[in-house]
Coordinates of C-alpha atoms in Angstrom, one line a residue:
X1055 CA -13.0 -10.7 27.7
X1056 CA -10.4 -9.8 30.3
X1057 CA -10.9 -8.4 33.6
X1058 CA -10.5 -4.6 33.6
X1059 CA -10.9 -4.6 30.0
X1060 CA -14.0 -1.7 29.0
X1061 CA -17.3 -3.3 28.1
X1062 CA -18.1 0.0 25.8
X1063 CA -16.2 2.6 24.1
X1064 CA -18.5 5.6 23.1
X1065 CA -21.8 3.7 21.3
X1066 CA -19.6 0.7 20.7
X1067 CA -19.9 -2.9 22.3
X1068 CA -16.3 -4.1 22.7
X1069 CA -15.6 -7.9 21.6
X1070 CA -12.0 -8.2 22.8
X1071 CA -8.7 -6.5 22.4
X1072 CA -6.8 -7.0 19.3
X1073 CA -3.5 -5.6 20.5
X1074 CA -1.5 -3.5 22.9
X1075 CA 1.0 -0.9 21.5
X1076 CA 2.8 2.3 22.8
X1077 CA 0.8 4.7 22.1
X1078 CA -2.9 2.6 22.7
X1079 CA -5.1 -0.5 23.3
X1080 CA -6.8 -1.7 20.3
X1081 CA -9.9 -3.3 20.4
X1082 CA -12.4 -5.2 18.7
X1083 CA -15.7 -3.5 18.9
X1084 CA -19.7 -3.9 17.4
X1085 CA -21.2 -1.0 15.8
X1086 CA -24.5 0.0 14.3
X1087 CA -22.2 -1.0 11.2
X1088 CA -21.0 -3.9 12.2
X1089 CA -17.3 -4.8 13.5
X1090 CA -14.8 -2.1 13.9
X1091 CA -11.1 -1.7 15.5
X1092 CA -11.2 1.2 18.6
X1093 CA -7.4 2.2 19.5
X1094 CA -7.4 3.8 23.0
X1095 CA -4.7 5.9 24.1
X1096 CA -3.2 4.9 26.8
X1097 CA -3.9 6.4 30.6
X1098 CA -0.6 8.2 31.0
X1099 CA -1.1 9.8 27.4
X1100 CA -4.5 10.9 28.2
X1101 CA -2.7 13.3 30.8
X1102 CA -0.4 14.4 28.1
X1103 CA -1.4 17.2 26.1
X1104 CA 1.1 15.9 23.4
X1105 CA 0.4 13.1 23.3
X1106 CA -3.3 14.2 23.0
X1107 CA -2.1 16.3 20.2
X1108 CA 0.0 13.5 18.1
X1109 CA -3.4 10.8 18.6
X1110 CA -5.1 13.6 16.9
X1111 CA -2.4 13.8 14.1
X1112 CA -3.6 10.8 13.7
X1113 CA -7.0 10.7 12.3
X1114 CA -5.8 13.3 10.4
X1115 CA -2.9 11.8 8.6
X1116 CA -4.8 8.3 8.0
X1117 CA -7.5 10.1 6.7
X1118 CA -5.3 11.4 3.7
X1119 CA -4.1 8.0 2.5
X1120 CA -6.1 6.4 0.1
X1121 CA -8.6 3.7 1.7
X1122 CA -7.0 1.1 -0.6
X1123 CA -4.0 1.4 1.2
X1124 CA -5.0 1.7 4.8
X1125 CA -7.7 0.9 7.4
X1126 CA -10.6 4.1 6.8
X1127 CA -11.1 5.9 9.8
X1128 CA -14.7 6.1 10.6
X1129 CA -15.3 8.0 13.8
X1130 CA -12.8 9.6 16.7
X1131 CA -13.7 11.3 19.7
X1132 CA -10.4 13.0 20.8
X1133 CA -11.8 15.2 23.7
X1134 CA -13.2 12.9 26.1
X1135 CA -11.0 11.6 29.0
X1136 CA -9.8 8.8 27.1
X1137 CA -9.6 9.4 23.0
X1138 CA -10.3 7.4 20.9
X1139 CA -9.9 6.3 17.3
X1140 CA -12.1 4.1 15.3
X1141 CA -11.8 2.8 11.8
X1142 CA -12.5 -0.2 9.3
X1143 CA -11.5 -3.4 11.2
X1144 CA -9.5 -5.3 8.4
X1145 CA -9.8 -9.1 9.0
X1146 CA -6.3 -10.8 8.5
X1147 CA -3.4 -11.6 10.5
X1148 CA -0.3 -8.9 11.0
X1149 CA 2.5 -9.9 8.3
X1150 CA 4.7 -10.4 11.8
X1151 CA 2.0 -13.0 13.0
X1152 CA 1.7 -14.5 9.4
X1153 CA 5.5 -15.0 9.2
X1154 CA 5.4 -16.0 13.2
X1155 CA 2.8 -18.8 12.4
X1156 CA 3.6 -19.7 9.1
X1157 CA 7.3 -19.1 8.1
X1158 CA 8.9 -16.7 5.5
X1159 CA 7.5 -15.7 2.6
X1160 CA 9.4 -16.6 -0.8
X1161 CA 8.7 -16.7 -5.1
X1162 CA 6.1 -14.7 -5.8
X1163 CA 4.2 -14.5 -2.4
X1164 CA 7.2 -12.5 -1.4
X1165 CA 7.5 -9.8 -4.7
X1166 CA 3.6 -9.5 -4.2
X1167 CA 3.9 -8.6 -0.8
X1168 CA 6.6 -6.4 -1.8
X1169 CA 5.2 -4.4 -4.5
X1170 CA 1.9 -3.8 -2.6
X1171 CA 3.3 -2.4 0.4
X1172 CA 5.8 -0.1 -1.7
X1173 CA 2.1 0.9 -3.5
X1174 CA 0.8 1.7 -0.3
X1175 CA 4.0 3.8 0.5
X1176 CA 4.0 5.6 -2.5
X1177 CA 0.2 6.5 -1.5
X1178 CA 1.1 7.9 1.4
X1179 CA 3.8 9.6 0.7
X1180 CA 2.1 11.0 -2.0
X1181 CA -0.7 12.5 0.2
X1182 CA 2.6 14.3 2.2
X1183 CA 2.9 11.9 4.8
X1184 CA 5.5 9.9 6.1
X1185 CA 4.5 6.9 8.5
X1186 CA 7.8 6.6 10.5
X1187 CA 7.0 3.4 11.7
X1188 CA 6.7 0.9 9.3
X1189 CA 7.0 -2.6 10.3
X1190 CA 5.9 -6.6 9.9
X1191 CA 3.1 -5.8 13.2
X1192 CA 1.4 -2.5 11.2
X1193 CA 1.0 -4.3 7.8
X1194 CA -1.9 -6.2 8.1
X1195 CA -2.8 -9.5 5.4
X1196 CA -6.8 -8.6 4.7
X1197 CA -8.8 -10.9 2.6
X1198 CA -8.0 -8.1 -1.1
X1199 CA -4.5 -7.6 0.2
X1200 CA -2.2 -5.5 2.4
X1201 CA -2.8 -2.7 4.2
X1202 CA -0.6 -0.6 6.3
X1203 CA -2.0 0.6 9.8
X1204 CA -1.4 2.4 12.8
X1205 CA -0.3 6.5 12.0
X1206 CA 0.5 7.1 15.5
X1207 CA 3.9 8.4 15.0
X1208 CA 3.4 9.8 11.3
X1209 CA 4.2 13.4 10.5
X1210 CA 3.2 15.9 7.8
X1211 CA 6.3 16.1 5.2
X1212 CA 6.5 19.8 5.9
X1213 CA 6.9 19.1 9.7
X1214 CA 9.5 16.4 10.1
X1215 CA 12.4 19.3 10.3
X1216 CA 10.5 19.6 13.7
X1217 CA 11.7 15.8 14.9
X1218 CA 14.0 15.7 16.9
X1219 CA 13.2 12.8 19.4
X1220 CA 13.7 9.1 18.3
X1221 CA 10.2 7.4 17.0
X1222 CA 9.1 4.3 15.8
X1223 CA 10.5 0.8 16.5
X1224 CA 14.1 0.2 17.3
X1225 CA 15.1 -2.6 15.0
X1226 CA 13.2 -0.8 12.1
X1227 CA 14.9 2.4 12.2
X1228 CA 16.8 4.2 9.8
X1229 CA 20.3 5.8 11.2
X1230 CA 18.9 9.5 10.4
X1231 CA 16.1 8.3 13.5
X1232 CA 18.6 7.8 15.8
X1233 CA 21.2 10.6 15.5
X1234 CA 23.0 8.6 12.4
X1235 CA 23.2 12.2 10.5
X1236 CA 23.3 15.8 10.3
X1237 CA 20.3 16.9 12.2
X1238 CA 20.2 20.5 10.6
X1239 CA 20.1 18.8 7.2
X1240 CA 18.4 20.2 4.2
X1241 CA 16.0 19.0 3.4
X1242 CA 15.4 17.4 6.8
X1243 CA 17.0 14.7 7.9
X1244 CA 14.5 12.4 8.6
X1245 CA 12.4 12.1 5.8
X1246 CA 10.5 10.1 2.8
X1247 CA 13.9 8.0 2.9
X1248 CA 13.2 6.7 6.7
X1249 CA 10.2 5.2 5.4
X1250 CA 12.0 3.3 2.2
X1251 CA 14.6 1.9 4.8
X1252 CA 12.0 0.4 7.3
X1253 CA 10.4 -1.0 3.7
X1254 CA 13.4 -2.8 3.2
X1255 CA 13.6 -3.9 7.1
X1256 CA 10.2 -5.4 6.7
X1257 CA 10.4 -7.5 3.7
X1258 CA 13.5 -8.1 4.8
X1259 CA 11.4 -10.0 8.3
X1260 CA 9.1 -11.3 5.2
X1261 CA 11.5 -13.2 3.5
X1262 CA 14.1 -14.0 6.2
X1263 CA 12.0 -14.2 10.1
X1264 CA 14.5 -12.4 11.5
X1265 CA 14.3 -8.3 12.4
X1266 CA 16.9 -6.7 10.7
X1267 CA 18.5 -5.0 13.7
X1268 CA 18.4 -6.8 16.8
X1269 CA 20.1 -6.9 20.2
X1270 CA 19.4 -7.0 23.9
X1271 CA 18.6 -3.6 24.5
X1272 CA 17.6 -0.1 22.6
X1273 CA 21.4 0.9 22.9
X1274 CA 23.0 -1.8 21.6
X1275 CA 20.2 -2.1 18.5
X1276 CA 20.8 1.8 17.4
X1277 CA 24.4 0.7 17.3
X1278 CA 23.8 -1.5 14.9
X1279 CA 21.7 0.2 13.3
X1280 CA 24.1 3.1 12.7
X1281 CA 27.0 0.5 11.7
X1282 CA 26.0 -2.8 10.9
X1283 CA 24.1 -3.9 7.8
X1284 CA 21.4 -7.2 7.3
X1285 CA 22.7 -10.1 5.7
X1286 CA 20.4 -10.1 2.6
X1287 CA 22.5 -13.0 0.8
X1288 CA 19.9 -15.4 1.4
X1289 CA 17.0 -13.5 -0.4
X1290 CA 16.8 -14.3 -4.3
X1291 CA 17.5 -11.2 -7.2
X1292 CA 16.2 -9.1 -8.1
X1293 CA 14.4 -8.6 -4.6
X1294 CA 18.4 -9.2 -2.7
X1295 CA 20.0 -5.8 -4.7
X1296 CA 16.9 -3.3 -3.8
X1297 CA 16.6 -4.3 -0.7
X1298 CA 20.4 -3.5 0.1
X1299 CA 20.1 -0.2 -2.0
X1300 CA 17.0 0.9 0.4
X1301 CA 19.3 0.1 3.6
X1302 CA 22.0 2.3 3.0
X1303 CA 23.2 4.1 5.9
X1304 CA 22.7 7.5 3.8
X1305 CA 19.0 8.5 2.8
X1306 CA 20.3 10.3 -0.4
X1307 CA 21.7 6.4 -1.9
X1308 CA 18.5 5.0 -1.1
X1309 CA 16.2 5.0 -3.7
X1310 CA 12.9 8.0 -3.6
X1311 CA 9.6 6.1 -3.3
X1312 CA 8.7 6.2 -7.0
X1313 CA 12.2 4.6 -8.4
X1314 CA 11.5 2.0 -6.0
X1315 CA 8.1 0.9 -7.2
X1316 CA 9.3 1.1 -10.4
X1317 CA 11.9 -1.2 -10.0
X1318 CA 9.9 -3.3 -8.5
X1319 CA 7.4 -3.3 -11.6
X1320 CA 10.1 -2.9 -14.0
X1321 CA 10.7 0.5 -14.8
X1322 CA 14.1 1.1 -15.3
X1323 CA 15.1 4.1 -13.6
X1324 CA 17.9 6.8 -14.5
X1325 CA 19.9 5.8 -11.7
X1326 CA 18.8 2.0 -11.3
X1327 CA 21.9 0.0 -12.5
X1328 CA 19.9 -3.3 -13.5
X1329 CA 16.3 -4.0 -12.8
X1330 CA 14.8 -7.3 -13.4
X1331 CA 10.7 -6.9 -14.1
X1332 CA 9.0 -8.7 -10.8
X1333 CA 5.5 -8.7 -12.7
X1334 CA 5.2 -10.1 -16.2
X1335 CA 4.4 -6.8 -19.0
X1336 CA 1.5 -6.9 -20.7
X1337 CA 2.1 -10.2 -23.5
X1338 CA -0.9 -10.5 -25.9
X1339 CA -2.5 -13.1 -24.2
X1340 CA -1.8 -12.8 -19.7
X1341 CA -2.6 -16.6 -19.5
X1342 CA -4.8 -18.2 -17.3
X1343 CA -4.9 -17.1 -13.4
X1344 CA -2.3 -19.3 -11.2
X1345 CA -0.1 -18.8 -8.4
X1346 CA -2.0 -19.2 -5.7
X1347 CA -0.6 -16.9 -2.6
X1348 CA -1.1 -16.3 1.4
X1349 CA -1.9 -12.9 0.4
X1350 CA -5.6 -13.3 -0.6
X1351 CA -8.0 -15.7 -1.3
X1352 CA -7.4 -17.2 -4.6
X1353 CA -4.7 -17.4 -7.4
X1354 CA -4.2 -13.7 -8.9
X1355 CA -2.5 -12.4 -12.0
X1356 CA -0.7 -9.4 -11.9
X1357 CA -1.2 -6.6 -14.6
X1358 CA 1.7 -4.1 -15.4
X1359 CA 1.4 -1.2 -18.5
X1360 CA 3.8 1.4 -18.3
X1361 CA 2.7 4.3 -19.1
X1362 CA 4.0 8.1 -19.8
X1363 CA 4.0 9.3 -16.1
X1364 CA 6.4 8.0 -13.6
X1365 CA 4.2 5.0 -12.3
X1366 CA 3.1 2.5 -14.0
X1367 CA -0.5 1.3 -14.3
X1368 CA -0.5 -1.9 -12.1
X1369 CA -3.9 -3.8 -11.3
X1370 CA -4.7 -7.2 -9.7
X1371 CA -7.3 -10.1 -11.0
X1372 CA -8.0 -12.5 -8.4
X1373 CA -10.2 -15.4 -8.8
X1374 CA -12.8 -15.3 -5.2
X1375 CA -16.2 -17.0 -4.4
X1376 CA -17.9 -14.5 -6.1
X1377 CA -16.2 -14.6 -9.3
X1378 CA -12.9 -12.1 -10.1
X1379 CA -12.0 -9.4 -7.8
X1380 CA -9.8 -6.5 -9.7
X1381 CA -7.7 -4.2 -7.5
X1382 CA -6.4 -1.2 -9.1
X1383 CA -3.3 -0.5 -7.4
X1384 CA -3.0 3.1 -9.1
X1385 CA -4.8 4.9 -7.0
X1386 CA -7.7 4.3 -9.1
X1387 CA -5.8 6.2 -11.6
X1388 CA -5.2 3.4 -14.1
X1389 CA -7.8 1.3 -14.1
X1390 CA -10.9 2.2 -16.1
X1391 CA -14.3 0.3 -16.7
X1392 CA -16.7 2.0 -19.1
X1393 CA -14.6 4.9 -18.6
X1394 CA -14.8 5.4 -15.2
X1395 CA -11.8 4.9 -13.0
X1396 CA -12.3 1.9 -10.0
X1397 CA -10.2 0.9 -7.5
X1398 CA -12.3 -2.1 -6.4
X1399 CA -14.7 -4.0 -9.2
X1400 CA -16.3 -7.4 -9.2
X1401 CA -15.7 -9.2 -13.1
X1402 CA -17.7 -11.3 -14.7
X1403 CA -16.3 -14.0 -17.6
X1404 CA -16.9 -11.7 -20.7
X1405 CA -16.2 -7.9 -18.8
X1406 CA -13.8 -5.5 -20.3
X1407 CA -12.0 -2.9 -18.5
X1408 CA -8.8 -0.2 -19.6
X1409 CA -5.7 -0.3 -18.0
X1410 CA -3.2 2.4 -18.9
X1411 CA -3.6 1.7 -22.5
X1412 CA -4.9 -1.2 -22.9
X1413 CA -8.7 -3.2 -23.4
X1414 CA -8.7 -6.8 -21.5
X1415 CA -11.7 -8.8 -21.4
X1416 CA -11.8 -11.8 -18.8
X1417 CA -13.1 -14.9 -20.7
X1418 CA -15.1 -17.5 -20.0
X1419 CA -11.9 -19.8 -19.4
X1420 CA -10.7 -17.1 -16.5
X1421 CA -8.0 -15.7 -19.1
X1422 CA -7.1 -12.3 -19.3
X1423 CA -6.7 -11.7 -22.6
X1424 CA -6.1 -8.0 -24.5
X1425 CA -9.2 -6.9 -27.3
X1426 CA -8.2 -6.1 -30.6
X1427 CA -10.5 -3.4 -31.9
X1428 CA -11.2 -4.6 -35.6
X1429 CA -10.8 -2.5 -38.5
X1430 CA -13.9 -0.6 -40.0
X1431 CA -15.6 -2.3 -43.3
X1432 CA -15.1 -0.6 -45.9
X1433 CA -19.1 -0.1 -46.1
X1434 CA -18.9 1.5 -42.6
X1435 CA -16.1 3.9 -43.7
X1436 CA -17.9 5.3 -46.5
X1437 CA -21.0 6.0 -44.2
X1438 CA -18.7 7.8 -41.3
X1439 CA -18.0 9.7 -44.7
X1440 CA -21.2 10.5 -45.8
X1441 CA -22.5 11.6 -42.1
X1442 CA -18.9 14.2 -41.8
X1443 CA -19.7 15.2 -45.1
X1444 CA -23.7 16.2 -44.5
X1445 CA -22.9 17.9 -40.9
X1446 CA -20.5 19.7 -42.8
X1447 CA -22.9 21.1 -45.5
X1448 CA -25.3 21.6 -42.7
X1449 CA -23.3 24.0 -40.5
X1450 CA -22.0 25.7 -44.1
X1451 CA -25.8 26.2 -45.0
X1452 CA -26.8 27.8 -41.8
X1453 CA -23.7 29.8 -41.8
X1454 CA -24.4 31.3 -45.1
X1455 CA -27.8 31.5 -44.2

């Protein structure tokens, strides 16, 4: 550990610091639990009853979002001398480190990474948040997936008329951040639609390295953000066109949250032009696992069922030391095991579980394959007779007396 760095933070032993950001230090920590992540605010915002007040925003607004999605908070103390946050330390890289160490992502690493962080952003947004700064360093790669991290700068939806200072990380911005529009809009200016345009910027740093707006100070990046545009000719359809659809310089052409997951998964939308299915549909038979990815621990298939609402049912199996992991990426919404929904479940060769509207049952071979409820014997259909027929007399007998 660094000199100057805190041996303890409230009951917790601190291991080492995991990062420094604007807002707060994060550290690694011990508790009674075991390892957690403690963000600090910083000295200077200590003093500032603002930023007091936004580190207290917080909690609150990663508290809504689905733990699937985000690192749980598990404790805060926001009225001693120097706050602090603590939640579920994730174990995993930053996608910015991952990219850093290892190189872009591409094929299906890339779409998976894609279509899990515009899950996650449809969770939040759902919950009436926006994160305002989505990027590579606050998507971290755990060990079931990603997660997005770090709320500091997040508003309520029904509060972001109230912005009207720049926030979040220059060469992520959307134009609307920086003064790019009308700032008495209606609805507000900076909105759901920021979020879908630092999306883009970020898969954009996936698949390419680069940050899509760069330069060698704040001034000269928010000029290009407001008139400049990534080259996104190098990434592969259908990823290239919905990418360039969620950079447009005006929020109301980018696509809302929704349309873009369901491009992503398939779904053509009313005002989608083309979209090319990223994740196989349901076939009879999904085929054995493969496709190993950096994004977890073990090949995965991906499971799509559309479905009558305006998400589709989209769950994960991935093959792990302990067997088969399933994710539900629904919000545990779509994903059903004796009739209970899950987000999380450990499978066994021979399980069944429901997704949107369909039985699968995970063989012994590691296939995913869908059940086919057999037809009644012609026996058994003359008994489900018989039984309708006697309740029947029975509840006409009592009736009459």
């Amino acid at each position: 550990m660094n000199t100057g760095e805190p041996r303890r933070i409230g009951p917790y032993e601190v291991l080492g610091c995991l990062g420094v950001g604007g807002q707060g230090t994060v550290y690694l920590a011990q508790g009674e639990a075991g390892r957690v992540a403690i963000k600090v605010i910083h000295a200077q915002g200590a003093a500032d009853p603002r930023a007091r007040r936004r580190f207290a925003d917080e909690v609150a607004f990663a508290s809504r979002v689905p733990r699937a999605y985000t690192a749980m908070i598990l404790d805060a103390d926001i009225d001693r001398d120097r706050p602090y946050i603590v939640s579920e330390y994730v174990e995993g890289p930053s996608l910015q480190k991952l990219v850093e160490t290892h190189g872009p992502l591409s094929g299906s690493a890339l779409e998976r990474l894609a279509t899990y962080t515009a899950t996650a952003l449809a969770a939040i947004h759902g919950v009436g948040v926006i994160h305002l700064d989505f990027k590579p360093a606050n998507v971290i790669i755990g060990p079931d997936g990603p997660r997005v991290v770090d709320f500091g700068v997040a508003r309520a939806l029904e509060a972001t008329a109230a912005i009207t200072t720049t926030v979040g990380t220059p060469g992520y911005l959307a134009p609307e951040q920086v003064g790019g529009v009308d700032a008495e809009a209606v609805p507000p200016a900076v909105g759901p639609p920021a979020d879908v345009h630092a999306w883009a910027g970020t898969v954009y740093f996936a698949a390419t390295g680069k940050v899509p707006f760069t330069g060698n100070n704040v001034a000269v990046i928010i000029n290009r953000v407001l008139t400049e545009t990534p080259d996104v000719g190098v990434i592969s359809e259908p990823l290239r066109s919905l990418i360039a659809d969620c950079l447009a310089k005006e929020p109301v052409r980018r696509p809302a949250t929704m349309e873009l997951l369901g491009r992503l998964v398939g779904q053509q939308s009313e005002t989608a032009q083309a979209a090319v299915p990223h994740t196989g549909i349901l076939p009879e038979i999904l085929g054995t696992l493969k496709g190993t990815t950096t994004l977890g621990s073990g090949p995965a298939a991906d499971i799509v069922i559309h479905g009558e609402g305006i998400a589709p049912a989209h769950a994960t199996v991935r093959k792990v030391s302990a067997g088969y992991r399933l994710h539900d990426h629904s919000s545990g919404l779509g994903t059903f095991i004796d009739g209970r929904p899950v987000l999380y479940a450990t499978l066994r060769p021979g399980d069944r579980f429901t997704i949107g509207t369909a039985v699968l049952r995970l063989t012994e071979a590691g296939e995913l394959e869908r059940v086919r409820l057999g037809r009644m014997s012609a026996a058994r259909w003359w008994l489900l007779i018989f039984l309708i027929a006697a309740v029947a007399l029975t509840v006409i007998a009592v009736v009459t007396g």
